[in-house]
Coordinates of C-alpha atoms and ligand atoms in Angstrom, one line a residue:
X1 CA 64.2 3.8 20.9
X2 CA 62.5 0.4 21.0
X3 CA 59.7 -0.2 18.5
X4 CA 57.4 -2.8 20.0
X5 CA 54.7 -4.0 17.6
X6 CA 54.1 -7.4 19.3
X7 CA 50.7 -6.4 20.4
X8 CA 48.5 -3.4 21.2
X9 CA 48.7 -4.5 24.9
X10 CA 52.2 -3.2 25.4
X11 CA 51.1 0.4 25.9
X12 CA 51.7 2.2 29.2
X13 CA 49.2 4.5 30.7
X14 CA 49.7 8.1 29.5
X15 CA 50.2 11.1 31.9
X16 CA 46.5 12.0 31.5
X17 CA 45.3 8.5 32.2
X18 CA 47.6 8.2 35.3
X19 CA 46.3 11.5 36.6
X20 CA 42.7 10.3 36.2
X21 CA 43.6 7.1 38.0
X22 CA 45.3 8.9 40.9
X23 CA 42.4 11.1 41.5
X24 CA 39.7 8.4 41.4
X25 CA 37.2 8.1 44.1
X26 CA 37.1 4.5 45.3
X27 CA 35.3 2.1 47.6
X28 CA 35.0 -1.6 48.2
X29 CA 33.7 -3.2 45.0
X30 CA 32.9 -6.4 46.8
X31 CA 30.2 -4.4 48.5
X32 CA 29.6 -2.9 45.0
X33 CA 30.4 0.4 46.6
X34 CA 33.2 1.7 44.3
X35 CA 31.7 4.8 42.7
X36 CA 34.2 4.8 39.8
X37 CA 33.6 1.2 39.0
X38 CA 29.8 1.8 39.1
X39 CA 30.2 4.8 36.8
X40 CA 32.2 2.8 34.3
X41 CA 29.7 -0.1 34.3
X42 CA 26.7 2.2 34.0
X43 CA 28.4 4.1 31.2
X44 CA 29.2 1.1 29.2
X45 CA 25.7 -0.4 29.7
X46 CA 24.2 2.8 28.5
X47 CA 26.5 3.0 25.5
X48 CA 25.4 -0.5 24.4
X49 CA 21.7 0.1 25.4
X50 CA 21.9 -2.8 27.8
X51 CA 20.7 -3.0 31.4
X52 CA 23.9 -4.4 33.0
X53 CA 27.7 -4.3 32.7
X54 CA 30.3 -5.8 35.0
X55 CA 34.0 -4.9 35.2
X56 CA 36.6 -7.8 34.9
X57 CA 40.3 -8.0 35.4
X58 CA 40.7 -9.7 32.0
X59 CA 39.0 -10.3 28.7
X60 CA 39.4 -14.1 29.2
X61 CA 37.5 -13.9 32.5
X62 CA 34.8 -11.9 30.9
X63 CA 34.4 -14.4 28.0
X64 CA 34.6 -17.4 30.3
X65 CA 31.9 -15.9 32.5
X66 CA 29.7 -15.3 29.4
X67 CA 30.2 -19.0 28.3
X68 CA 29.1 -20.1 31.8
X69 CA 26.1 -17.8 31.8
X70 CA 24.9 -19.1 28.5
X71 CA 25.5 -22.9 28.9
X72 CA 25.3 -26.0 31.0
X73 CA 27.9 -28.7 31.2
X74 CA 27.9 -31.1 28.2
X75 CA 26.5 -28.4 25.8
X76 CA 28.3 -27.0 22.8
X77 CA 29.2 -23.5 21.6
X78 CA 29.7 -22.8 17.9
X79 CA 32.7 -20.6 17.1
X80 CA 35.4 -20.1 14.4
X81 CA 38.5 -22.3 14.4
X82 CA 40.5 -19.1 15.1
X83 CA 38.3 -18.1 18.1
X84 CA 40.1 -16.7 21.1
X85 CA 37.8 -18.7 23.4
X86 CA 39.1 -21.8 21.7
X87 CA 42.7 -21.1 21.0
X88 CA 43.9 -18.6 23.7
X89 CA 41.9 -19.2 26.8
X90 CA 43.8 -22.2 28.0
X91 CA 41.0 -24.7 27.5
X92 CA 38.8 -22.7 29.8
X93 CA 35.5 -23.5 28.0
X94 CA 35.9 -27.2 29.0
X95 CA 37.6 -26.4 32.4
X96 CA 35.1 -23.8 33.6
X97 CA 31.9 -24.6 31.8
X98 CA 32.3 -28.3 30.8
X99 CA 31.3 -27.4 27.2
X100 CA 32.9 -28.3 23.9
X101 CA 33.5 -26.0 20.9
X102 CA 32.1 -26.8 17.4
X103 CA 34.6 -25.2 15.2
X104 CA 33.6 -23.6 11.9
X105 CA 36.2 -23.4 9.1
X106 CA 35.7 -19.7 8.4
X107 CA 37.6 -17.0 6.5
X108 CA 39.9 -14.9 8.6
X109 CA 38.0 -15.8 11.7
X110 CA 34.5 -15.1 10.2
X111 CA 31.8 -17.3 9.0
X112 CA 28.3 -17.2 7.5
X113 CA 24.8 -17.8 8.8
X114 CA 24.4 -20.9 6.7
X115 CA 27.7 -22.3 8.2
X116 CA 26.1 -21.7 11.6
X117 CA 22.9 -23.5 10.6
X118 CA 24.9 -26.5 9.4
X119 CA 26.9 -26.6 12.7
X120 CA 23.9 -26.9 14.9
X121 CA 23.5 -30.4 16.2
X122 CA 20.3 -32.3 15.5
X123 CA 17.9 -32.6 18.4
X124 CA 18.8 -36.2 19.4
X125 CA 19.7 -37.3 22.9
X126 CA 23.1 -38.7 21.8
X127 CA 24.3 -35.3 20.5
X128 CA 25.8 -32.5 22.6
X129 CA 23.1 -29.8 22.7
X130 CA 24.1 -26.6 20.8
X131 CA 23.2 -23.6 22.9
X132 CA 25.5 -20.7 22.0
X133 CA 27.1 -19.0 19.0
X134 CA 30.2 -16.9 19.7
X135 CA 31.8 -14.4 17.3
X136 CA 34.8 -12.2 17.5
X137 CA 35.0 -8.7 16.1
X138 CA 37.6 -7.7 15.1
X139 CA 39.1 -11.2 14.8
X140 CA 42.5 -11.6 16.5
X141 CA 44.0 -14.6 14.7
X142 CA 42.1 -13.4 11.6
X143 CA 44.3 -10.3 11.4
X144 CA 42.0 -7.6 12.7
X145 CA 39.3 -8.4 10.2
X146 CA 35.8 -6.8 10.6
X147 CA 32.6 -8.6 10.2
X148 CA 29.9 -7.5 7.7
X149 CA 27.1 -6.4 10.1
X150 CA 24.5 -7.9 7.8
X151 CA 26.0 -11.3 8.3
X152 CA 26.0 -10.8 12.0
X153 CA 22.3 -10.0 11.7
X154 CA 21.6 -13.1 9.7
X155 CA 23.3 -15.2 12.4
X156 CA 21.1 -13.5 15.0
X157 CA 18.1 -14.8 12.9
X158 CA 19.5 -18.4 13.1
X159 CA 20.0 -18.0 16.9
X160 CA 16.4 -16.9 17.3
X161 CA 15.1 -19.8 15.2
X162 CA 17.0 -22.3 17.3
X163 CA 16.9 -20.6 20.7
X164 CA 20.7 -20.1 20.8
X165 CA 22.5 -17.5 22.9
X166 CA 24.7 -15.0 21.0
X167 CA 27.9 -13.8 22.5
X168 CA 30.3 -11.2 21.0
X169 CA 34.0 -11.3 22.0
X170 CA 34.5 -7.6 21.3
X171 CA 38.1 -7.3 22.7
X172 CA 38.8 -5.1 19.7
X173 CA 35.3 -4.1 18.9
X174 CA 36.4 -0.4 19.2
X175 CA 38.6 -0.9 16.2
X176 CA 35.7 -2.4 14.2
X177 CA 33.4 0.5 15.2
X178 CA 35.9 3.1 14.0
X179 CA 36.9 1.2 10.8
X180 CA 33.3 0.5 9.8
X181 CA 31.6 3.6 11.2
X182 CA 29.3 1.5 13.4
X183 CA 27.8 2.2 16.8
X184 CA 27.8 0.5 20.2
X185 CA 24.0 0.7 20.1
X186 CA 23.6 -1.5 17.0
X187 CA 25.8 -4.2 18.6
X188 CA 23.9 -3.9 21.9
X189 CA 20.6 -4.6 19.9
X190 CA 22.0 -7.6 18.2
X191 CA 23.9 -9.6 20.9
X192 CA 22.8 -11.1 24.3
X193 CA 26.2 -10.5 25.8
X194 CA 29.3 -8.5 24.7
X195 CA 32.8 -8.4 26.2
X196 CA 35.0 -5.5 25.5
X197 CA 38.7 -4.9 26.4
X198 CA 39.9 -1.6 27.7
X199 CA 43.5 -2.8 27.7
X200 CA 44.0 -3.4 24.0
X201 CA 43.7 -0.5 21.6
X202 CA 42.3 1.8 24.3
X203 CA 45.6 1.7 26.3
X204 CA 44.4 0.9 29.8
X205 CA 46.8 -1.1 32.1
X206 CA 44.0 -3.6 32.8
X207 CA 40.3 -4.2 32.4
X208 CA 37.5 -5.7 30.4
X209 CA 33.7 -5.3 30.7
X210 CA 30.9 -7.8 30.1
X211 CA 27.7 -6.2 29.0
X212 CA 24.4 -7.9 28.7
X213 CA 20.7 -8.5 29.3
X214 CA 19.3 -8.6 32.8
X215 CA 18.3 -12.3 33.0
X216 CA 21.7 -13.5 31.8
X217 CA 23.8 -11.0 33.8
X218 CA 22.0 -11.8 37.0
X219 CA 24.6 -14.4 37.9
X220 CA 27.6 -12.7 36.4
X221 CA 29.0 -11.4 39.6
X222 CA 28.7 -14.8 41.2
X223 CA 30.6 -16.5 38.4
X224 CA 33.2 -13.8 38.5
X225 CA 33.6 -14.5 42.2
X226 CA 34.0 -18.2 41.6
X227 CA 36.6 -17.5 38.9
X228 CA 38.6 -15.5 41.5
X229 CA 37.7 -12.1 40.0
X230 CA 36.5 -10.3 43.1
X231 CA 38.3 -7.0 43.4
X232 CA 38.2 -4.2 46.0
X233 CA 39.2 -0.6 45.5
X234 CA 39.4 -1.1 41.8
X235 CA 38.1 2.3 40.9
X236 CA 41.7 3.3 40.2
X237 CA 41.6 0.9 37.3
X238 CA 38.0 1.8 36.2
X239 CA 39.1 5.5 36.1
X240 CA 41.6 4.5 33.4
X241 CA 38.7 2.9 31.5
X242 CA 36.6 6.1 31.8
X243 CA 39.6 8.2 30.6
X244 CA 40.1 5.8 27.6
X245 CA 36.5 6.0 26.6
X246 CA 36.8 9.8 26.5
X247 CA 40.1 10.1 24.8
X248 CA 41.3 6.9 23.0
X249 CA 38.5 5.7 20.7
X250 CA 38.5 8.1 17.8
X251 CA 42.3 8.1 17.6
X252 CA 42.3 4.4 16.6
X253 CA 42.0 5.7 13.1
X254 CA 45.6 6.7 13.3
X255 CA 46.6 3.1 14.2
X256 CA 44.7 1.8 11.3
X257 CA 46.3 4.3 8.9
X258 CA 49.8 3.3 10.1
X259 CA 49.0 -0.4 9.8
X260 CA 47.9 0.1 6.2
X261 CA 51.1 2.0 5.4
X262 CA 53.2 -0.8 6.9
X263 CA 51.2 -3.3 4.8
X264 CA 51.8 -1.4 1.6
X265 CA 55.6 -1.3 2.2
X266 CA 55.7 -5.0 3.1
X267 CA 53.8 -5.9 0.0
X268 CA 56.6 -4.4 -2.2
X269 CA 59.4 -6.5 -0.6
X270 CA 60.7 -9.5 -2.4
X271 CA 61.1 -11.5 0.8
X272 CA 57.4 -11.3 1.6
X273 CA 55.1 -13.8 0.0
X274 CA 51.8 -12.3 1.1
X275 CA 50.3 -9.6 3.2
X276 CA 46.8 -10.3 4.5
X277 CA 44.2 -7.6 4.0
X278 CA 44.5 -4.9 6.6
X279 CA 41.3 -3.5 7.9
X280 CA 42.3 -2.3 11.4
X281 CA 45.5 -2.2 13.4
X282 CA 46.8 -5.8 12.8
X283 CA 49.2 -6.7 10.0
X284 CA 49.8 -10.3 9.3
X285 CA 52.2 -11.3 6.6
X286 CA 54.0 -14.3 5.3
X287 CA 57.7 -14.6 4.4
X288 CA 58.8 -16.3 1.2
X289 CA 59.6 -20.0 2.0
X290 CA 63.3 -19.5 1.4
X291 CA 63.5 -16.8 4.1
X292 CA 64.4 -18.0 7.6
X293 CA 61.8 -16.6 10.1
X294 CA 64.2 -16.7 13.1
X295 CA 66.9 -14.8 11.1
X296 CA 64.4 -12.2 10.0
X297 CA 63.1 -11.7 13.5
X298 CA 66.7 -11.3 14.7
X299 CA 67.5 -8.7 12.0
X300 CA 64.6 -6.7 13.2
X301 CA 65.5 -7.2 16.8
X302 CA 69.0 -6.0 16.1
X303 CA 67.4 -2.7 15.1
X304 CA 65.3 -2.6 18.2
X305 CA 62.1 -3.7 16.4
X306 CA 60.0 -6.3 18.1
X307 CA 57.3 -8.3 16.3
X308 CA 56.0 -11.8 16.8
X309 CA 55.9 -15.0 14.8
X310 CA 52.6 -16.9 14.5
X311 CA 54.0 -20.1 13.1
X312 CA 54.2 -21.4 9.5
X313 CA 56.4 -18.4 8.4
X314 CA 53.6 -15.9 9.3
X315 CA 54.4 -12.9 11.3
X316 CA 52.4 -10.2 13.0
X317 CA 52.7 -6.5 13.8
X318 CA 50.1 -4.5 15.7
X319 CA 50.0 -0.7 15.8
X320 CA 48.9 1.1 19.0
X321 CA 48.9 4.4 20.8
X322 CA 52.5 4.2 22.0
X323 CA 53.7 3.6 18.4
X324 CA 54.6 7.2 17.5
X325 CA 55.0 8.9 14.1
X326 CA 58.8 8.9 14.7
X327 CA 58.8 5.1 15.3
X328 CA 56.6 4.7 12.2
X329 CA 59.1 6.6 10.0
X330 CA 62.0 4.6 11.4
X331 CA 60.2 1.2 10.9
X332 CA 59.3 2.0 7.3
X333 CA 63.0 3.0 6.6
X334 CA 64.2 -0.3 8.1
X335 CA 61.7 -2.3 6.1
X336 CA 62.6 -0.6 2.8
X337 CA 66.2 -1.9 3.4
X338 CA 65.1 -5.5 3.1
Ligands
PLP401 C1 43.0 -10.1 24.1 C2 41.8 -10.8 23.7 C3 40.9 -11.3 24.7 C4 41.2 -11.2 26.2 O1 42.4 -11.5 26.6 P1 43.0 -11.2 28.0 O2 44.5 -11.3 27.8 O3 42.4 -12.2 28.9 O4 42.5 -9.8 28.5 C5 39.8 -11.9 24.3 N1 39.5 -12.0 23.0 C6 40.3 -11.5 22.0 C7 39.8 -11.7 20.6 C8 41.4 -10.9 22.3 O5 42.2 -10.4 21.4

């Protein structure tokens, strides 16, 4: 038994999901004639109360498309220093859209409306023009932290005052919705564009969706084409998404519960200096400075447990739907032995 907690992306499609995929009705999505893709897009648009949604092969491509739709070259997006669009999209913001990121020094990937206000460049010709604010919920590098919805609303106010676009990287929004008892509708009302992943906590093999207002989304399919994201009989993958929306959202609670239990065991170990607050399915913890990270990872690996290092003696575990109760018991046993 291998216990893989490196990410919630390591899941494999379940029998039920595979059955749904195999029996999907498909067509050529380049002609926009794949009925299953169309159903998935319409369903997500409706869930968020938005007119348009578009299926993407990855979350990065969905975010990169959003950046392009909101900005012109030379402009600036405000985001946290931990933002996925800044850290983990291979410099795509500058490569694809010719924009720069104004980084906010937030807390666990989150910031305040007044920090946004301060980060907006003055209206002088020698500044880059600020045109977009981007937030992430839950935060990835921030350890699965969930935003306070009131703060997100305050930021919307700043965006309205300064005519800035507002994009949500909701790769793990599902986890936030479950943890905070929030709805897709309330997020749809607040943001201009939202990207969501089907291949993280929801357990699909591939797929993300960008959801947004009509005027912005008008060009989304063209940008996706330019980025190489045209797909054909992709309803087989969209069917996995539909299956996940039906079966895999509410169960995220179980991942959150397990993550908290792992956190409480870790916080009792003498070799652990600190466990970051656990709100969803991500556990980030720091080893005591005398503990060698490589050695610790090796000791786990010898017991068939895989987790990842994040640098500076910080490590990460992510719970997911292929992490079973049996694996959980075994992991806790192993941890108690340290
Ligand atoms: C995973 C993730 C994405 C998308 O990543 P892909 O690997 O391109 O699908 C975007 N934002 C966040 C916060 C993520 O965790």
